[in-house]
XYZ file of C-alpha atoms in Angstrom:
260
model
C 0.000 0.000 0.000
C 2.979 2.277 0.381
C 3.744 4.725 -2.080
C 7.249 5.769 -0.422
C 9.506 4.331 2.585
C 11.861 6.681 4.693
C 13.210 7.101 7.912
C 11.407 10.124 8.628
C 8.663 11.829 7.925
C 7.941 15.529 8.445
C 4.516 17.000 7.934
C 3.480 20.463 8.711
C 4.445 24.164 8.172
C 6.055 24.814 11.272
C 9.433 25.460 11.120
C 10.651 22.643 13.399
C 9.860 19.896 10.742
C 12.051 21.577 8.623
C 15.008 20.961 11.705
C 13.435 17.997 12.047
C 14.389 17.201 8.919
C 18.151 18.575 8.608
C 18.874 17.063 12.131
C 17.713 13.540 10.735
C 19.598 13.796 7.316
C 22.646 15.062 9.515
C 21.857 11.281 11.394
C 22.152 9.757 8.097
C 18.290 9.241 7.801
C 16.529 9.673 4.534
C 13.196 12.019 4.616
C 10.197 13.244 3.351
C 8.815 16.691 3.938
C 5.195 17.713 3.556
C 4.112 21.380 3.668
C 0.332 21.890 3.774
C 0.008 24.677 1.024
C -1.918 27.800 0.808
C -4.248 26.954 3.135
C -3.886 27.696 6.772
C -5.642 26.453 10.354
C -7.164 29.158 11.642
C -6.242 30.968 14.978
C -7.272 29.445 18.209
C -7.429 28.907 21.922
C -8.231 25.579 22.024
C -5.981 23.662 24.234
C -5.059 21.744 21.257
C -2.716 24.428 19.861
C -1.762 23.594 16.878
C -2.190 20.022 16.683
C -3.625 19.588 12.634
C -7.353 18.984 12.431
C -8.254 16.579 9.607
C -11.401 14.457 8.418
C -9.689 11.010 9.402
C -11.416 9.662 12.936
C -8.221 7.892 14.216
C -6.288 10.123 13.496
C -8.242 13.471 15.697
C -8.644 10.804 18.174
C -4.942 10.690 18.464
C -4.337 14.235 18.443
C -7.313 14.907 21.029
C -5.853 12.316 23.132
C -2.845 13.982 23.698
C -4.229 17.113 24.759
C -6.149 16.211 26.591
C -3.825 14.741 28.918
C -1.707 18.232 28.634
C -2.550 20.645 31.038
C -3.197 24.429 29.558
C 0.054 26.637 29.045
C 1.192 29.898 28.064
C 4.393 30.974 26.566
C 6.116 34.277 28.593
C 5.513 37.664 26.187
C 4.464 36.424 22.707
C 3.812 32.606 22.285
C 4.524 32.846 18.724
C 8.036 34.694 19.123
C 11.237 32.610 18.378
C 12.713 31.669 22.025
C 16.561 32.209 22.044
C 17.759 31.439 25.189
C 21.051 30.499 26.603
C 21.945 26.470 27.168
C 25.628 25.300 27.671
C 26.909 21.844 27.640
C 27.724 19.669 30.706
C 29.579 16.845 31.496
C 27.383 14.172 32.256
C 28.795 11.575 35.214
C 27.653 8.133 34.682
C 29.387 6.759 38.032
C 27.696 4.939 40.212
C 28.124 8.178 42.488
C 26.723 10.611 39.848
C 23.676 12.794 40.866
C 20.831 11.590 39.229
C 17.797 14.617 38.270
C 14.881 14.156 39.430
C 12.423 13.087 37.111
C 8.935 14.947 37.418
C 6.260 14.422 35.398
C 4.427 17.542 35.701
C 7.336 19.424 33.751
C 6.196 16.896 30.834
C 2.932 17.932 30.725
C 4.204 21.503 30.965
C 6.712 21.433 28.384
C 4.501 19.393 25.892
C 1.430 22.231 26.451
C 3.835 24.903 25.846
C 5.396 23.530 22.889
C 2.036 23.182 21.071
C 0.912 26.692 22.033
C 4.303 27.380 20.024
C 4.271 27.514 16.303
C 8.011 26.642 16.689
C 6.465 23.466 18.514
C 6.903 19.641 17.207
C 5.177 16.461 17.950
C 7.609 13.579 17.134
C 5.936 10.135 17.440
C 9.039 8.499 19.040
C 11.455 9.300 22.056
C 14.431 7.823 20.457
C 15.072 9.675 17.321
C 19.053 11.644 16.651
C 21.765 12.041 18.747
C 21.269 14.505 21.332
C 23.464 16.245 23.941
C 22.532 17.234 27.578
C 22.843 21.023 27.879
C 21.484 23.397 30.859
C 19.995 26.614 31.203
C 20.503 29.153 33.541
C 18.003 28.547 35.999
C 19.673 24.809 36.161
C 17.364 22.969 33.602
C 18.319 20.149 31.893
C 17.375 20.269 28.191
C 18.167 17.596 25.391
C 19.689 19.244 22.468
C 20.634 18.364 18.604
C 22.327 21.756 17.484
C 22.098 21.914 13.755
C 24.318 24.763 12.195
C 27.990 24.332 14.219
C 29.560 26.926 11.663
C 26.624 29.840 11.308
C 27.377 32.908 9.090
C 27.824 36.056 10.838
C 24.533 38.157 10.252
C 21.513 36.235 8.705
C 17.649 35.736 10.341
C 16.437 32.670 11.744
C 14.504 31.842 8.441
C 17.768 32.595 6.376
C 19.682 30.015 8.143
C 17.047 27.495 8.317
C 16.510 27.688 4.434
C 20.670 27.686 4.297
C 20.819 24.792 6.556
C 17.727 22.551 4.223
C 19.411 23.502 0.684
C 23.065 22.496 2.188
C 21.477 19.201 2.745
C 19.911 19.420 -0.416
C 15.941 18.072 1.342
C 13.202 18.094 -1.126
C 9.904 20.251 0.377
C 6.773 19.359 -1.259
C 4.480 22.235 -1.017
C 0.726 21.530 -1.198
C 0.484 18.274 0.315
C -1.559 18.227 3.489
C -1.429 15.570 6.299
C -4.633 13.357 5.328
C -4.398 10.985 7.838
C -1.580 8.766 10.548
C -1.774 5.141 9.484
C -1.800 2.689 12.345
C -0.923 -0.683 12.496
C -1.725 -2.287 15.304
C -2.125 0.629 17.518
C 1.016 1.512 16.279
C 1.987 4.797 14.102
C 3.845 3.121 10.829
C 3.632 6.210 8.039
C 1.004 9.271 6.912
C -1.185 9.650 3.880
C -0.762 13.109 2.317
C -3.147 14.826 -0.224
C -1.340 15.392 -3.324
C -2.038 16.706 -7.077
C -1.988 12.943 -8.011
C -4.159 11.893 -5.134
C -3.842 10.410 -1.538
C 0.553 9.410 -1.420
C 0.595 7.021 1.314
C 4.390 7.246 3.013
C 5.845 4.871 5.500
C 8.113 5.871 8.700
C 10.775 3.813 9.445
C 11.687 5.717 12.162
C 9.039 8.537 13.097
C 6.891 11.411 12.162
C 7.580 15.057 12.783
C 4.662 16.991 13.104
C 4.073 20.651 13.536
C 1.764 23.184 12.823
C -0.304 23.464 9.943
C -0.125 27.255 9.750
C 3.222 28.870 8.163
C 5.246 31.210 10.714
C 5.723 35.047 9.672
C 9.434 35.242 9.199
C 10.970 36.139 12.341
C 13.482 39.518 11.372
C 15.952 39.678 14.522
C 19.549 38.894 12.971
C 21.134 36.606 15.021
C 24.790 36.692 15.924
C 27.742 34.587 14.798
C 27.505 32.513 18.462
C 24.249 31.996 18.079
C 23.322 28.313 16.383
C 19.559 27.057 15.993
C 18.954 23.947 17.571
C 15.827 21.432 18.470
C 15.416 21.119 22.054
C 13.280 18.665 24.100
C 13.338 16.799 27.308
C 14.191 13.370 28.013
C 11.057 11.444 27.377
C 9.137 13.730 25.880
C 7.738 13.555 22.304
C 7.234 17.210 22.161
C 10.170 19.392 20.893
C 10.655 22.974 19.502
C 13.698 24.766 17.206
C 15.247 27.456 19.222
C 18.255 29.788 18.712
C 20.777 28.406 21.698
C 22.394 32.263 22.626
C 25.082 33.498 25.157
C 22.438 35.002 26.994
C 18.142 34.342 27.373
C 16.746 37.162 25.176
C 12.978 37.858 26.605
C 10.398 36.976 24.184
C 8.598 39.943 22.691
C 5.018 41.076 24.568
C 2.287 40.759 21.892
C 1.727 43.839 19.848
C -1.754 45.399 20.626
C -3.947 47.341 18.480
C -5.946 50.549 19.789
């Protein structure tokens, strides 16, 4: 029934597939990217954030499952603002002496709400996925981190390096094919049928799916600095991710512009 077999699949117009995707070619995975096209989910407050809504049953239950186990979150200044914040890397002690962080569940729930009130937000359908490194931020926080761009140019926005970073790797987007439906097997997520000009392309996931908003992110303007290097960042066994820009310092996230 398959149309295609990869390693990963990334559906979605947030940018975060789009890291999903370089981080997993940088793994030596093969993938396939699906952008949604024109059309656009519109705004909401639903708890869901932007998990896709689509005419498959299965599918929405999956997606309403999972929030409704999140609890409701909200992002500091403008939820939709780019977070750059500053992580650095630690040594991690695996002797039978090392400190061992405590593991709370609550921050899961937490993290996973606030990703998917993020456009930057991504829903990956396994733990286990790249290589990741253990970095901390300021307040002490242990993060799990793939960096993507090591060697960054010196002035360039977060959506110039991302598209830099995706034509580097040379990763085919296909524009105009919106997530259909998740195939299951068994209770188990094995690949996605996208809408295409040809008709329903069913794809099958080796490894995972990436999935991220269905609306496309205005272009985010700040130039970011030569030490700065945009990275996916998650928590250790969490499915829920977003792309930040790892900084020397945390830079606030803008307050939402008001009109009078």
């Amino acid at each position: 029934m398959w149309d295609e077999i990869v390693d990963v699949v990334s559906v979605g117009a947030g940018p975060a597939g789009l890291a999903c995707a370089v981080a997993a070619v940088d793994a030596g995975l093969d993938v396939f990217v699906a952008l949604p096209g024109a059309a656009t989910a519109p705004h909401t407050d639903d708890p869901r954030g932007w998990l896709p809504v689509v005419a498959d049953d299965e599918t929405m239950a999956f997606f309403d499952a999972l929030a409704e186990e999140l609890p409701t979150a909200a992002l500091p200044g403008n939820p939709a603002a780019l977070q750059i914040r500053a992580l650095h890397e630690v040594q991690v002690d695996t002797s039978r002496r090392a400190h061992v962080e405590t593991f709370v569940g609550a921050r899961l729930g937490a993290w996973a709400a606030g990703c998917i009130a993020s456009p930057y937000g991504v829903l990956f359908t396994r733990v286990d996925h790249w290589p990741t490194t253990t970095m901390r931020a300021t307040d002490g926080t242990s993060f799990q981190v793939a960096a993507l761009d090591e060697s960054p140019p010196t002035a360039a926005t977060f959506t110039e390096r991302l598209d830099a970073l995706v034509a580097e790797r040379d990763i085919e987007v296909l524009g105009d094919h919106p997530l259909q439906r998740i195939v299951f097997e068994e209770g188990r997520i094995v690949g996605v049928v996208v809408d295409s000009a040809d008709g329903p392309w069913a794809v099958r996931a080796r490894v995972g799916i990436a999935v991220t908003s269905q609306r496309p992110v205005p272009p985010d303007t700040r130039i970011l600095d030569g030490d700065s290097r945009i990275a996916l960042v998650g928590l250790t066994a969490s499915r829920f991710g977003r792309v930040e820009v790892l900084g020397t310092v945390d830079v606030p996230a803008p307050a939402e512009s008001t009109s009078g």
